[in-house]
Short mmCIF file of C-alpha atoms and ligand atoms in Angstrom, two decimals:
data_model
loop_
_atom_site.label_atom_id
_atom_site.label_comp_id
_atom_site.label_asym_id
_atom_site.label_seq_id
_atom_site.Cartn_x
_atom_site.Cartn_y
_atom_site.Cartn_z
CA MET A 21 0.00 0.00 0.00
CA SER A 22 1.16 3.54 -0.74
CA ASP A 23 0.83 6.01 2.10
CA ILE A 24 -1.03 8.78 0.32
CA THR A 25 -3.29 10.66 2.73
CA ILE A 26 -5.51 13.51 1.59
CA LEU A 27 -7.27 16.07 3.75
CA GLY A 28 -10.55 17.21 2.18
CA LEU A 29 -12.65 20.26 3.04
CA GLU A 30 -16.36 20.48 2.20
CA GLY A 31 -18.52 23.53 2.85
CA THR A 32 -20.58 24.27 -0.27
CA ALA A 33 -23.80 24.73 1.70
CA TRP A 34 -25.01 23.60 5.14
CA ASN A 35 -22.34 21.12 6.16
CA LEU A 36 -18.81 22.16 7.04
CA SER A 37 -16.71 19.04 7.15
CA ALA A 38 -13.04 18.07 7.14
CA ALA A 39 -11.84 14.53 6.56
CA ILE A 40 -8.65 12.60 6.01
CA VAL A 41 -8.68 9.50 3.83
CA ASN A 42 -6.07 7.09 2.55
CA GLU A 43 -6.49 4.50 -0.19
CA ILE A 44 -8.00 2.00 2.22
CA ASP A 45 -10.46 3.96 4.29
CA VAL A 46 -11.55 7.07 6.16
CA VAL A 47 -8.91 8.03 8.72
CA ALA A 48 -10.70 10.92 10.44
CA GLU A 49 -13.71 13.17 9.96
CA THR A 50 -15.05 16.20 11.82
CA ILE A 51 -18.26 18.03 10.98
CA ALA A 52 -20.01 21.24 12.00
CA ALA A 53 -23.51 21.52 10.53
CA TYR A 54 -25.15 24.90 10.03
CA LYS A 55 -28.83 25.02 10.93
CA PRO A 56 -30.79 28.14 10.00
CA ALA A 57 -32.64 29.68 12.98
CA ALA A 58 -35.69 30.21 10.76
CA GLY A 59 -36.46 29.72 7.06
CA GLY A 60 -33.98 28.16 4.66
CA ILE A 61 -30.22 28.44 4.27
CA HIS A 62 -28.93 32.04 4.19
CA PRO A 63 -25.68 31.94 2.15
CA ARG A 64 -23.85 34.62 4.14
CA GLU A 65 -24.98 33.23 7.49
CA ALA A 66 -23.79 29.78 6.42
CA ALA A 67 -20.44 31.25 5.30
CA GLN A 68 -20.10 33.00 8.67
CA HIS A 69 -20.81 29.70 10.40
CA HIS A 70 -18.09 28.01 8.32
CA ALA A 71 -15.61 30.84 9.09
CA ASN A 72 -16.34 30.47 12.82
CA HIS A 73 -15.73 26.71 12.89
CA ILE A 74 -13.15 25.93 10.21
CA ASN A 75 -10.12 26.36 12.45
CA ARG A 76 -11.37 23.92 15.05
CA ILE A 77 -12.63 21.45 12.44
CA VAL A 78 -9.27 21.30 10.71
CA ARG A 79 -7.29 21.14 13.96
CA GLU A 80 -9.39 18.30 15.36
CA THR A 81 -9.16 16.35 12.12
CA LEU A 82 -5.39 16.70 12.00
CA GLU A 83 -5.17 15.65 15.67
CA LYS A 84 -7.26 12.53 15.01
CA GLY A 85 -5.73 11.54 11.70
CA GLY A 86 -2.51 13.50 11.64
CA ASN A 87 0.99 12.46 10.68
CA THR A 88 1.69 13.40 7.07
CA ILE A 89 -0.78 14.87 4.62
CA SER A 90 -0.01 14.50 0.88
CA ALA A 91 -2.40 17.20 -0.36
CA VAL A 92 -5.37 19.37 0.58
CA ALA A 93 -8.55 18.95 -1.50
CA PHE A 94 -11.53 21.32 -1.45
CA SER A 95 -14.85 21.85 -3.25
CA GLN A 96 -14.28 24.32 -6.05
CA GLY A 97 -18.00 24.27 -6.89
CA PRO A 98 -20.89 24.14 -7.42
CA GLY A 99 -22.31 25.69 -4.29
CA LEU A 100 -23.17 28.91 -2.51
CA GLY A 101 -20.62 31.61 -3.42
CA PRO A 102 -19.89 32.97 0.08
CA CYS A 103 -19.53 29.44 1.50
CA LEU A 104 -17.26 28.29 -1.33
CA ARG A 105 -14.99 31.33 -0.94
CA THR A 106 -14.66 30.92 2.82
CA VAL A 107 -13.66 27.28 2.61
CA ALA A 108 -11.39 27.78 -0.43
CA THR A 109 -9.50 30.49 1.45
CA ALA A 110 -8.95 28.10 4.33
CA ALA A 111 -7.85 25.33 1.95
CA ARG A 112 -5.25 27.58 0.27
CA ALA A 113 -3.89 28.71 3.63
CA LEU A 114 -3.72 25.13 4.90
CA ALA A 115 -1.95 23.81 1.79
CA LEU A 116 0.60 26.62 2.00
CA SER A 117 1.23 26.11 5.70
CA LEU A 118 1.58 22.31 5.34
CA ASP A 119 3.61 22.90 2.16
CA VAL A 120 1.58 20.37 0.14
CA PRO A 121 -0.32 20.63 -3.17
CA LEU A 122 -3.85 21.94 -3.42
CA ILE A 123 -6.53 20.07 -5.42
CA GLY A 124 -9.83 21.68 -6.41
CA VAL A 125 -12.60 19.12 -6.95
CA ASN A 126 -16.09 19.14 -8.44
CA HIS A 127 -18.55 18.61 -5.61
CA CYS A 128 -21.08 16.61 -7.73
CA LEU A 129 -18.44 14.18 -8.94
CA ALA A 130 -17.24 13.72 -5.36
CA HIS A 131 -20.76 12.51 -4.45
CA ILE A 132 -20.48 9.89 -7.22
CA GLU A 133 -16.88 8.82 -6.61
CA VAL A 134 -17.40 8.21 -2.89
CA GLY A 135 -20.31 5.98 -3.91
CA ARG A 136 -18.08 4.03 -6.30
CA TRP A 137 -15.60 3.68 -3.44
CA LYS A 138 -18.02 2.62 -0.74
CA THR A 139 -20.28 0.31 -2.80
CA PRO A 140 -19.43 -2.35 -5.40
CA ALA A 141 -20.63 -0.02 -8.23
CA LYS A 142 -18.03 0.20 -10.98
CA ASP A 143 -19.55 2.07 -13.91
CA PRO A 144 -23.05 3.13 -12.88
CA VAL A 145 -25.72 5.47 -14.08
CA ALA A 146 -25.76 7.86 -11.10
CA LEU A 147 -28.86 9.59 -9.81
CA TYR A 148 -27.55 12.56 -7.84
CA VAL A 149 -30.30 14.20 -5.83
CA SER A 150 -29.58 16.89 -3.26
CA GLY A 151 -30.89 20.28 -2.21
CA ALA A 152 -29.58 22.33 -5.09
CA ASN A 153 -28.87 19.58 -7.63
CA SER A 154 -30.79 16.85 -9.41
CA GLN A 155 -29.00 15.09 -12.23
CA VAL A 156 -28.67 11.74 -13.97
CA LEU A 157 -25.05 11.16 -14.97
CA ALA A 158 -22.85 8.46 -16.41
CA TYR A 159 -19.21 8.24 -17.43
CA ARG A 160 -18.30 8.26 -21.11
CA MET A 161 -14.98 9.06 -22.76
CA GLY A 162 -13.21 11.30 -20.29
CA HIS A 163 -16.24 13.03 -18.81
CA TYR A 164 -19.28 12.37 -16.70
CA ARG A 165 -22.09 13.24 -19.08
CA VAL A 166 -25.33 14.72 -17.78
CA PHE A 167 -28.14 12.70 -19.35
CA GLY A 168 -30.94 14.55 -17.63
CA GLU A 169 -31.27 17.27 -15.02
CA THR A 170 -33.64 19.70 -13.38
CA LEU A 171 -34.68 22.66 -15.47
CA ASP A 172 -35.22 24.79 -12.36
CA ILE A 173 -34.65 23.88 -8.70
CA GLY A 174 -33.26 20.69 -7.16
CA ILE A 175 -35.64 18.11 -5.70
CA GLY A 176 -34.35 18.76 -2.14
CA ASN A 177 -34.96 22.49 -2.42
CA ALA A 178 -38.42 21.79 -3.84
CA LEU A 179 -39.23 19.56 -0.84
CA ASP A 180 -37.76 22.14 1.57
CA LYS A 181 -39.65 25.01 -0.06
CA PHE A 182 -42.96 23.16 0.01
CA ALA A 183 -42.37 22.05 3.59
CA ARG A 184 -41.61 25.61 4.70
CA SER A 185 -44.75 26.89 2.99
CA VAL A 186 -46.87 24.53 5.11
CA GLY A 187 -45.08 25.45 8.34
CA LEU A 188 -42.56 22.61 8.61
CA GLN A 189 -38.99 23.38 9.68
CA HIS A 190 -35.89 23.15 7.49
CA PRO A 191 -34.80 20.68 6.21
CA GLY A 192 -38.22 19.61 5.02
CA GLY A 193 -37.30 16.45 3.10
CA PRO A 194 -37.25 14.10 6.12
CA LYS A 195 -40.47 15.63 7.51
CA VAL A 196 -42.30 15.16 4.21
CA GLU A 197 -41.13 11.53 4.20
CA GLU A 198 -42.53 10.96 7.72
CA LEU A 199 -45.89 12.59 6.98
CA ALA A 200 -46.26 10.68 3.71
CA LYS A 201 -46.39 7.43 5.69
CA GLN A 202 -49.80 8.40 7.11
CA ALA A 203 -51.35 9.17 3.72
CA LYS A 204 -54.65 7.66 2.66
CA ARG A 205 -54.96 8.79 -0.96
CA TYR A 206 -53.06 10.17 -3.92
CA VAL A 207 -53.95 13.69 -5.05
CA PRO A 208 -52.93 14.54 -8.64
CA LEU A 209 -49.97 16.92 -9.00
CA PRO A 210 -48.11 18.06 -12.14
CA TYR A 211 -45.69 15.48 -13.54
CA THR A 212 -43.11 17.31 -15.67
CA VAL A 213 -40.55 15.45 -17.74
CA LYS A 214 -39.38 17.24 -20.89
CA GLY A 215 -37.13 15.11 -23.04
CA MET A 216 -34.66 13.78 -20.47
CA ASP A 217 -35.04 16.74 -18.09
CA PHE A 218 -37.42 17.31 -15.20
CA SER A 219 -38.77 20.29 -13.31
CA PHE A 220 -39.82 20.67 -9.66
CA SER A 221 -40.69 24.32 -9.15
CA GLY A 222 -44.27 24.04 -10.45
CA LEU A 223 -44.76 20.86 -8.42
CA ALA A 224 -43.73 22.63 -5.19
CA THR A 225 -46.19 25.47 -5.87
CA ALA A 226 -49.01 23.09 -6.84
CA ALA A 227 -48.41 21.02 -3.71
CA GLN A 228 -48.59 24.14 -1.57
CA GLU A 229 -51.96 25.06 -3.12
CA SER A 230 -53.19 21.50 -2.83
CA SER A 231 -52.44 21.46 0.90
CA ARG A 232 -55.18 24.05 1.47
CA LYS A 233 -57.80 21.60 0.19
CA HIS A 234 -56.32 18.23 1.10
CA ASP A 235 -54.87 16.45 4.06
CA LEU A 236 -51.17 17.40 4.46
CA SER A 237 -49.99 13.80 4.66
CA ASP A 238 -51.84 13.01 1.40
CA VAL A 239 -50.10 15.94 -0.29
CA CYS A 240 -46.68 14.92 1.09
CA TYR A 241 -47.23 11.40 -0.22
CA SER A 242 -48.39 12.64 -3.62
CA PHE A 243 -45.46 15.05 -3.88
CA GLN A 244 -43.04 12.18 -3.30
CA GLU A 245 -44.80 9.77 -5.66
CA THR A 246 -44.88 12.35 -8.46
CA ALA A 247 -41.36 13.75 -8.08
CA PHE A 248 -39.71 10.36 -7.54
CA ALA A 249 -41.54 8.83 -10.52
CA MET A 250 -40.02 11.59 -12.66
CA LEU A 251 -36.54 10.80 -11.37
CA VAL A 252 -37.00 7.06 -11.83
CA GLU A 253 -38.31 7.50 -15.39
CA VAL A 254 -35.26 9.50 -16.48
CA THR A 255 -32.86 7.15 -14.69
CA GLU A 256 -34.47 4.19 -16.46
CA ARG A 257 -34.15 5.87 -19.83
CA ALA A 258 -30.48 6.68 -19.15
CA ILE A 259 -29.90 2.96 -18.49
CA ALA A 260 -31.59 2.06 -21.77
CA HIS A 261 -29.56 4.69 -23.61
CA THR A 262 -26.14 3.87 -22.14
CA GLY A 263 -26.58 0.13 -21.78
CA LYS A 264 -25.02 0.27 -18.30
CA ASP A 265 -26.10 -2.32 -15.75
CA GLU A 266 -25.71 -0.49 -12.44
CA VAL A 267 -27.50 2.40 -10.75
CA LEU A 268 -25.89 4.41 -7.95
CA LEU A 269 -27.89 6.74 -5.74
CA ALA A 270 -26.06 9.86 -4.45
CA GLY A 271 -26.91 13.08 -2.58
CA GLY A 272 -28.85 13.94 0.57
CA VAL A 273 -32.30 13.15 -0.84
CA GLY A 274 -31.01 9.59 -1.35
CA ALA A 275 -31.73 9.07 2.37
CA ASN A 276 -35.41 8.80 1.41
CA MET A 277 -36.63 5.20 1.73
CA ARG A 278 -39.52 5.61 -0.71
CA LEU A 279 -37.18 6.88 -3.43
CA ARG A 280 -34.87 3.91 -2.77
CA LYS A 281 -37.80 1.50 -3.00
CA MET A 282 -38.99 2.91 -6.31
CA LEU A 283 -35.48 2.81 -7.79
CA ALA A 284 -34.91 -0.71 -6.49
CA MET A 285 -38.13 -1.89 -8.14
CA MET A 286 -37.21 -0.34 -11.48
CA CYS A 287 -33.72 -1.86 -11.30
CA GLU A 288 -35.09 -5.28 -10.45
CA ASP A 289 -37.46 -5.13 -13.43
CA ARG A 290 -34.55 -4.31 -15.70
CA GLY A 291 -32.09 -6.77 -14.18
CA VAL A 292 -29.79 -3.93 -13.16
CA ARG A 293 -27.86 -3.77 -9.88
CA PHE A 294 -28.80 -0.94 -7.51
CA TYR A 295 -26.33 0.56 -5.04
CA VAL A 296 -26.87 2.93 -2.12
CA PRO A 297 -23.87 4.03 -0.03
CA GLU A 298 -24.01 4.31 3.75
CA ARG A 299 -25.94 7.40 4.74
CA ARG A 300 -22.91 9.36 6.01
CA PHE A 301 -21.52 9.31 2.47
CA MET A 302 -24.76 10.44 0.77
CA GLY A 303 -25.29 14.00 2.00
CA ASP A 304 -22.51 16.58 1.82
CA ASN A 305 -19.39 15.29 3.59
CA GLY A 306 -15.65 15.93 3.70
CA VAL A 307 -14.80 12.28 3.01
CA MET A 308 -16.04 12.49 -0.57
CA ILE A 309 -13.94 15.59 -1.24
CA ALA A 310 -10.83 13.97 0.26
CA TYR A 311 -11.45 10.79 -1.73
CA LEU A 312 -11.90 12.49 -5.10
CA GLY A 313 -8.82 14.55 -4.16
CA LEU A 314 -6.97 11.27 -3.66
CA LEU A 315 -8.02 9.93 -7.08
CA MET A 316 -6.97 13.19 -8.73
CA TYR A 317 -3.70 13.32 -6.77
CA LYS A 318 -2.81 9.82 -7.99
CA ALA A 319 -3.65 10.87 -11.56
CA GLY A 320 -1.23 13.80 -11.24
CA SER A 321 -3.76 16.61 -10.89
CA ARG A 322 -2.71 19.74 -8.95
CA THR A 323 -4.44 23.12 -8.65
CA SER A 324 -2.18 26.18 -8.59
CA ILE A 325 -3.20 29.03 -6.31
CA SER A 326 -3.94 31.16 -9.38
CA ASP A 327 -6.35 28.50 -10.69
CA SER A 328 -7.97 27.87 -7.34
CA GLY A 329 -10.83 30.36 -7.69
CA VAL A 330 -14.26 28.96 -6.90
CA ASN A 331 -17.09 28.51 -9.40
CA PRO A 332 -20.61 28.48 -7.89
CA ASN A 333 -21.92 27.04 -11.20
CA TYR A 334 -19.19 24.45 -11.80
CA ARG A 335 -20.94 21.75 -13.86
CA PRO A 336 -19.89 18.12 -13.41
CA ASP A 337 -19.62 17.63 -17.20
CA GLU A 338 -17.03 20.45 -17.39
CA ALA A 339 -14.53 18.50 -15.29
CA GLU A 340 -12.00 16.45 -17.21
CA VAL A 341 -12.00 12.99 -15.67
CA ILE A 342 -8.34 11.94 -15.68
CA TRP A 343 -8.69 9.42 -12.84
CA ARG A 344 -10.77 6.79 -14.68
P1 LIG B 406 -25.67 20.07 -2.95
O1 LIG B 406 -24.67 21.16 -2.82
O2 LIG B 406 -25.11 18.83 -3.54
O3 LIG B 406 -26.96 20.50 -3.57
P2 LIG B 406 -26.93 20.03 -0.37
O4 LIG B 406 -26.38 21.19 0.31
O5 LIG B 406 -28.29 20.12 -0.87
O6 LIG B 406 -25.93 19.56 -1.50
P3 LIG B 406 -27.22 17.34 0.73
O7 LIG B 406 -26.78 16.96 2.08
O8 LIG B 406 -26.69 16.57 -0.42
O9 LIG B 406 -26.85 18.86 0.68
O10 LIG B 406 -28.82 17.29 0.64
C1 LIG B 406 -29.65 18.03 1.52
C2 LIG B 406 -31.09 17.86 1.04
O11 LIG B 406 -31.52 16.52 1.29
C3 LIG B 406 -32.10 18.77 1.72
O12 LIG B 406 -32.89 19.39 0.74
C4 LIG B 406 -32.95 17.79 2.55
O13 LIG B 406 -34.31 18.19 2.72
C5 LIG B 406 -32.87 16.55 1.72
N1 LIG B 406 -33.15 15.32 2.49
C6 LIG B 406 -32.47 14.83 3.56
N2 LIG B 406 -33.07 13.71 4.02
C7 LIG B 406 -34.15 13.48 3.20
C8 LIG B 406 -35.18 12.48 3.16
N3 LIG B 406 -35.23 11.49 4.04
N4 LIG B 406 -36.11 12.58 2.18
C9 LIG B 406 -36.06 13.57 1.27
N5 LIG B 406 -35.15 14.54 1.29
C10 LIG B 406 -34.20 14.50 2.24
FE1 LIG B 407 -23.94 17.99 -2.18
#
């Protein structure tokens, strides 16, 4: 075994996290989650939270997993601008002070690569569903291609927005899942798939209106059934199109058991293997950043300080995949 160890920093949105990994496993991880006092995530408040905790997070991680660090990896995007800048500044300072290379990684691809590390998936169609992002991706010739994606907001943000509008606290996704279990009937809501893309903004608004006339648990259930059916449809078509025989679920919304069930059923019908990583690797986490950093480090990738600017709209298909 080589003794490459990478320290990764994640802080694109709500979760500030530092982790150290080597080629075998996670060596150390420390997290500090930002929870908005009211409403949703405020980008500058979240960035202030990250600034307040980053020193301690890094120190504790180095104490737990210390000895020598080969490189510092960080999320270069996508994410909330103020959060990205705060964490990137810390990553640059840390790399300089440890005198090791810096590696800027694409946050979406980190979600997928940690799944390929922590499950048997080798070359999957990935359904990446989080707050801000919803995409169906698969690797082809040097890039992860986006086969379908949301035309407006991510599924997680749609769930959170709807939940807030009916008086539930952030994050709304888990609360909608709980309420849906008590549902008695399905109420029709708009199902929007255009080509290979989907849209959730109209669904969130329609669900909010529907909740004035119908039982909230029925609306929560119907929201899930409608939105998840859209995601499953596009994932299934990406399998047909690419001919791949694995599906990997990634992102915080992947915690949802109903979404897993629906995907598992579709995969079983098609004779395709379905993989879900452990929950700690699904939502935003430092481990995935450190691990993609490790893959890139081994492939010879380094990010100079002058190229280390953040990109809040960094698309996963822009990144050149030199590690596969
Ligand atoms: P990204 O930057 O990738 O968009 P993120 O900041 O949205 O990441 P994640 O941790 O990947 O962070 O996902 C958070 C989202 O997951 C929130 O919108 C939350 O409501 C949703 N979520 C968490 N658990 C569940 C669940 N059980 N069912 C549905 N949604 C869930
Ligand atoms: Fe994420």
